[in-house]
Coordinates of C-alpha atoms in Angstrom, one line a residue:
M6 CA 13.7 20.0 -14.9
S7 CA 10.2 19.3 -14.4
L8 CA 8.8 17.8 -11.4
Y9 CA 7.1 15.4 -13.3
Q10 CA 9.8 13.8 -15.2
H11 CA 10.8 12.2 -12.0
F12 CA 7.4 10.1 -12.4
R13 CA 5.1 8.0 -14.5
K14 CA 2.7 9.8 -16.6
E15 CA -0.5 8.5 -15.2
E16 CA 0.7 9.8 -11.8
Q17 CA 0.5 13.5 -13.1
G18 CA -2.9 13.7 -11.6
F19 CA -1.7 12.4 -8.1
I20 CA 1.0 14.5 -8.2
D21 CA -0.9 17.7 -8.7
R22 CA -3.3 16.7 -5.6
V23 CA 0.1 16.5 -3.1
L24 CA 1.3 19.6 -4.5
G25 CA -2.2 21.0 -3.6
W26 CA -2.1 19.4 -0.1
K27 CA 1.5 21.0 0.7
D28 CA 0.1 24.2 -0.7
Q29 CA -2.8 24.5 1.5
T30 CA -0.6 23.5 4.5
E31 CA 1.8 26.4 3.7
Q32 CA -1.2 28.6 3.4
T33 CA -3.3 27.5 6.2
Y34 CA -0.6 26.6 8.8
A35 CA -2.8 23.8 9.4
P36 CA -2.5 19.8 9.0
K37 CA -3.6 17.9 6.3
L38 CA -4.9 14.5 6.7
T39 CA -5.1 12.5 3.6
D40 CA -7.3 8.7 3.0
F41 CA -5.6 5.8 3.0
L42 CA -2.4 5.8 0.1
D43 CA -0.8 2.7 -1.4
P44 CA 2.9 2.0 -1.1
R45 CA 3.7 3.5 -4.4
Q46 CA 1.5 7.0 -3.7
V47 CA 3.3 7.0 -0.2
F48 CA 6.7 7.1 -1.9
I49 CA 5.5 10.2 -4.1
V50 CA 4.5 12.2 -1.4
Q51 CA 7.5 11.8 0.5
S52 CA 9.6 12.8 -2.3
I53 CA 7.5 15.9 -2.9
I54 CA 7.2 16.9 0.8
G55 CA 10.3 15.3 2.0
T56 CA 11.6 15.9 5.5
T57 CA 13.2 19.3 5.4
G58 CA 11.2 23.0 5.1
E59 CA 8.4 24.2 6.9
V60 CA 6.1 21.7 5.7
K61 CA 6.7 17.8 6.7
V62 CA 4.9 14.7 6.4
S63 CA 4.3 11.5 8.5
F64 CA 2.8 8.4 7.8
E65 CA 0.6 5.4 9.8
G66 CA -1.8 3.0 8.9
G67 CA -0.9 0.1 12.0
D68 CA 1.9 -2.1 12.4
S69 CA 3.8 -2.9 9.4
A70 CA 1.1 -1.2 7.3
E71 CA 1.1 -1.3 3.4
R72 CA -1.6 1.2 3.1
K73 CA -1.1 4.4 5.0
R74 CA -2.9 7.6 5.8
A75 CA -0.5 10.7 5.2
L76 CA -0.5 13.8 7.7
I77 CA 1.0 16.7 6.3
Y78 CA 1.6 19.5 8.6
P79 CA 3.4 22.9 9.5
D80 CA 7.0 22.0 11.5
Y81 CA 5.7 23.5 14.7
L82 CA 3.2 20.3 15.1
H83 CA 4.6 17.1 16.8
P84 CA 2.0 14.9 15.5
S85 CA 0.8 11.5 17.4
T86 CA -0.7 8.5 16.3
D87 CA -4.1 9.7 17.3
D88 CA -3.8 12.6 14.7
F89 CA -4.4 10.1 11.8
D90 CA -7.7 9.1 13.1
L91 CA -7.5 5.4 12.7
Q92 CA -10.1 3.0 14.0
L93 CA -8.9 -0.9 14.3
L94 CA -12.1 -3.2 13.4
E95 CA -12.2 -7.0 13.9
I96 CA -14.2 -9.4 12.0
T97 CA -15.4 -12.3 13.4
Y98 CA -17.1 -15.4 11.2
P99 CA -17.5 -19.3 11.7
S100 CA -14.0 -20.2 10.7
K101 CA -14.9 -23.9 11.0
F102 CA -17.5 -24.1 8.2
F103 CA -16.1 -21.5 5.6
T104 CA -12.7 -19.9 4.5
V105 CA -12.7 -16.4 4.0
E106 CA -9.7 -15.1 2.1
H107 CA -8.4 -11.7 1.3
K108 CA -10.4 -11.1 -2.0
H109 CA -13.9 -12.0 -0.4
V110 CA -13.1 -9.5 2.3
L111 CA -12.0 -6.6 -0.2
G112 CA -15.1 -7.8 -2.4
S113 CA -17.7 -7.4 0.5
L114 CA -16.2 -3.8 1.4
M115 CA -16.4 -2.6 -1.8
G116 CA -20.1 -3.8 -2.1
L117 CA -20.6 -1.2 0.3
G118 CA -20.1 1.4 -1.8
I119 CA -17.4 2.8 0.0
K120 CA -14.0 4.0 -2.0
R121 CA -11.1 2.0 -1.7
E122 CA -8.9 4.9 0.1
K123 CA -11.3 5.0 3.2
F124 CA -9.7 1.6 4.7
G125 CA -6.6 0.5 4.8
D126 CA -5.2 -3.3 5.3
I127 CA -7.2 -6.2 5.4
I128 CA -5.2 -8.6 7.8
F129 CA -5.7 -12.1 8.8
A130 CA -4.2 -13.3 12.3
G131 CA -5.1 -17.0 12.8
E132 CA -8.9 -17.4 12.9
K133 CA -9.3 -13.2 13.2
I134 CA -9.5 -10.8 10.7
Y135 CA -8.9 -7.1 11.1
L136 CA -9.7 -4.0 9.1
V137 CA -7.9 -0.5 9.5
A138 CA -10.2 1.9 8.8
A139 CA -10.5 5.7 8.8
K140 CA -12.3 6.6 12.0
E141 CA -14.9 8.4 10.5
F142 CA -16.3 5.1 8.6
A143 CA -15.5 2.7 11.3
S144 CA -19.5 3.0 12.5
F145 CA -20.6 2.8 8.8
F146 CA -18.6 -0.5 8.3
T147 CA -19.7 -2.0 11.9
M148 CA -23.4 -1.3 10.9
N149 CA -23.4 -2.2 7.2
L150 CA -20.9 -5.2 6.6
N151 CA -23.2 -8.1 7.6
Q152 CA -21.7 -10.5 5.6
I153 CA -19.0 -11.9 3.3
G154 CA -20.2 -13.8 0.5
K155 CA -23.1 -15.7 1.6
H156 CA -21.9 -15.9 5.4
S157 CA -22.8 -13.6 8.1
V158 CA -20.1 -11.9 9.9
L159 CA -19.7 -9.5 13.2
V160 CA -17.8 -6.6 13.1
K161 CA -16.6 -4.3 16.0
E162 CA -14.3 -1.7 17.1
V163 CA -11.2 -2.9 19.1
D164 CA -8.4 -1.2 20.9
W165 CA -4.8 -1.6 19.2
K166 CA -3.6 -3.0 22.5
D167 CA -5.9 -6.1 22.0
Y168 CA -4.4 -6.5 18.6
T169 CA -1.8 -9.4 17.6
P170 CA -0.1 -8.5 14.3
S171 CA 0.9 -11.6 12.2
N172 CA 4.4 -12.8 12.7
E173 CA 4.7 -12.9 8.8
K174 CA 7.6 -10.2 8.1
W175 CA 8.9 -8.9 4.6
K176 CA 12.5 -10.7 3.8
E177 CA 15.1 -8.1 2.3
R178 CA 17.2 -8.9 -0.7
F179 CA 19.9 -6.8 -2.3
V180 CA 19.6 -7.8 -6.3
T181 CA 21.5 -6.8 -9.4
L182 CA 19.2 -6.6 -12.6
S183 CA 19.8 -5.8 -16.3
S184 CA 16.5 -3.3 -16.4
L185 CA 13.8 -2.3 -14.6
R186 CA 11.2 -4.1 -16.3
L187 CA 8.8 -5.8 -14.6
D188 CA 9.6 -9.3 -16.3
V189 CA 13.1 -8.9 -15.5
V190 CA 12.3 -7.5 -11.8
L191 CA 9.7 -10.8 -10.9
A192 CA 13.1 -13.1 -12.6
G193 CA 15.2 -11.8 -10.3
A194 CA 13.2 -11.4 -7.3
L195 CA 11.5 -14.8 -7.3
T196 CA 14.4 -16.6 -9.1
L197 CA 12.4 -17.5 -12.0
S198 CA 13.5 -17.7 -15.9
R199 CA 12.4 -14.5 -17.4
Q200 CA 10.2 -16.8 -20.0
K201 CA 8.3 -18.0 -16.8
A202 CA 7.8 -14.4 -15.4
Q203 CA 6.4 -13.4 -18.9
L204 CA 4.0 -16.2 -18.7
L205 CA 2.7 -14.9 -14.9
I206 CA 2.3 -11.8 -16.5
Q207 CA 0.5 -12.4 -19.8
A208 CA -1.8 -14.8 -18.0
G209 CA -2.9 -12.2 -15.7
K210 CA -1.2 -13.2 -12.4
I211 CA 0.3 -9.6 -11.5
K212 CA -0.6 -6.8 -10.0
V213 CA 1.5 -3.6 -9.7
N214 CA 0.0 -1.1 -7.1
F215 CA -3.1 -3.3 -6.9
K216 CA -4.0 -3.0 -10.1
E217 CA -3.7 -5.8 -12.9
E218 CA -0.3 -5.6 -15.6
E219 CA 0.1 -7.3 -18.4
Q220 CA 2.9 -5.6 -20.3
P221 CA 6.1 -7.5 -19.2
S222 CA 8.1 -4.1 -20.5
F223 CA 6.3 -2.1 -18.0
E224 CA 9.0 -0.1 -16.1
C225 CA 9.2 -1.0 -12.2
A226 CA 9.9 1.8 -9.8
Q227 CA 11.0 2.3 -6.2
G228 CA 7.8 1.8 -3.7
D229 CA 5.8 -0.1 -6.3
M230 CA 4.2 -2.9 -4.7
I231 CA 4.1 -6.2 -6.8
S232 CA 1.5 -9.2 -6.0
V233 CA 2.1 -12.4 -7.7
R234 CA -0.6 -15.0 -7.6
G235 CA 0.9 -18.0 -6.1
F236 CA 4.0 -16.6 -5.1
G237 CA 3.2 -13.7 -2.8
R238 CA 3.8 -10.1 -2.8
L239 CA 7.2 -8.1 -3.2
R240 CA 7.9 -4.6 -2.6
I241 CA 10.8 -2.5 -4.5
G242 CA 12.5 -0.5 -1.9
E243 CA 15.5 2.1 -2.6
I244 CA 16.9 1.7 -6.1
E245 CA 20.7 2.8 -5.6
G246 CA 21.2 3.4 -9.5
K247 CA 23.5 1.7 -11.7
S248 CA 27.0 -0.3 -11.3
K249 CA 30.1 0.1 -13.4
K250 CA 28.9 -2.7 -15.7
D251 CA 25.5 -0.8 -16.3
K252 CA 23.4 -2.9 -14.2
W253 CA 20.5 -1.3 -11.6
R254 CA 21.5 -1.9 -7.7
L255 CA 18.1 -1.9 -5.8
T256 CA 16.5 -3.6 -2.5
I257 CA 13.6 -5.8 -2.7
F258 CA 11.3 -7.2 -0.3
T259 CA 9.3 -10.3 -0.2
M260 CA 6.6 -11.9 1.7
G261 CA 4.1 -14.9 1.2
G262 CA 4.5 -17.4 -1.0

């Protein structure tokens, strides 16, 4: 059976890259550090490389990170956090005078001409905003990210030990669903009617792996990150397969709302 059959057609290009990284590590016997990967990409890398054999993989992106860098390495290596070249940046702004949302920070970062893969999570913690960046781009952000929207901001490098993560945690739920269609998954995870879930999708309020998805029939898979405007986020964990009654058994993690 072809490896590609286990994944979506549009993921074939990424799968080829993962196979290339694995081959590179096997041939050079040296580690390969990737850019930041989204949760679905992390799942794909883990599935292809696994934890056995001469090539292994570890992931790091900070505490409870959604986006992580992968380190693909020969089995003689015992990687540490330093091997992932992560730099934590603190963004300060006059919070008494204006409100900053995730989309504003992301828009300003993308406006600098940097690819999304070069930085990880954007974290809100009280009146501070933290950005996890690839170390090689940290100085670029400190020098060039001078404003968010029309408001001036200050960006500086900080130590991980000075970072206080958010108290918000993922809530784990086990669900049984009739299918893995997006509308069915949303209805089951958010305790909505299927019709309400379909309306949210068709209204453009749903993103799957950070891309807008307007097809209720979209087939969800393990590792997918789904954001629902007004409801928060959910992530699909392990899919255990089907029950005797032909229902899908899976774990779903939810946050926010």
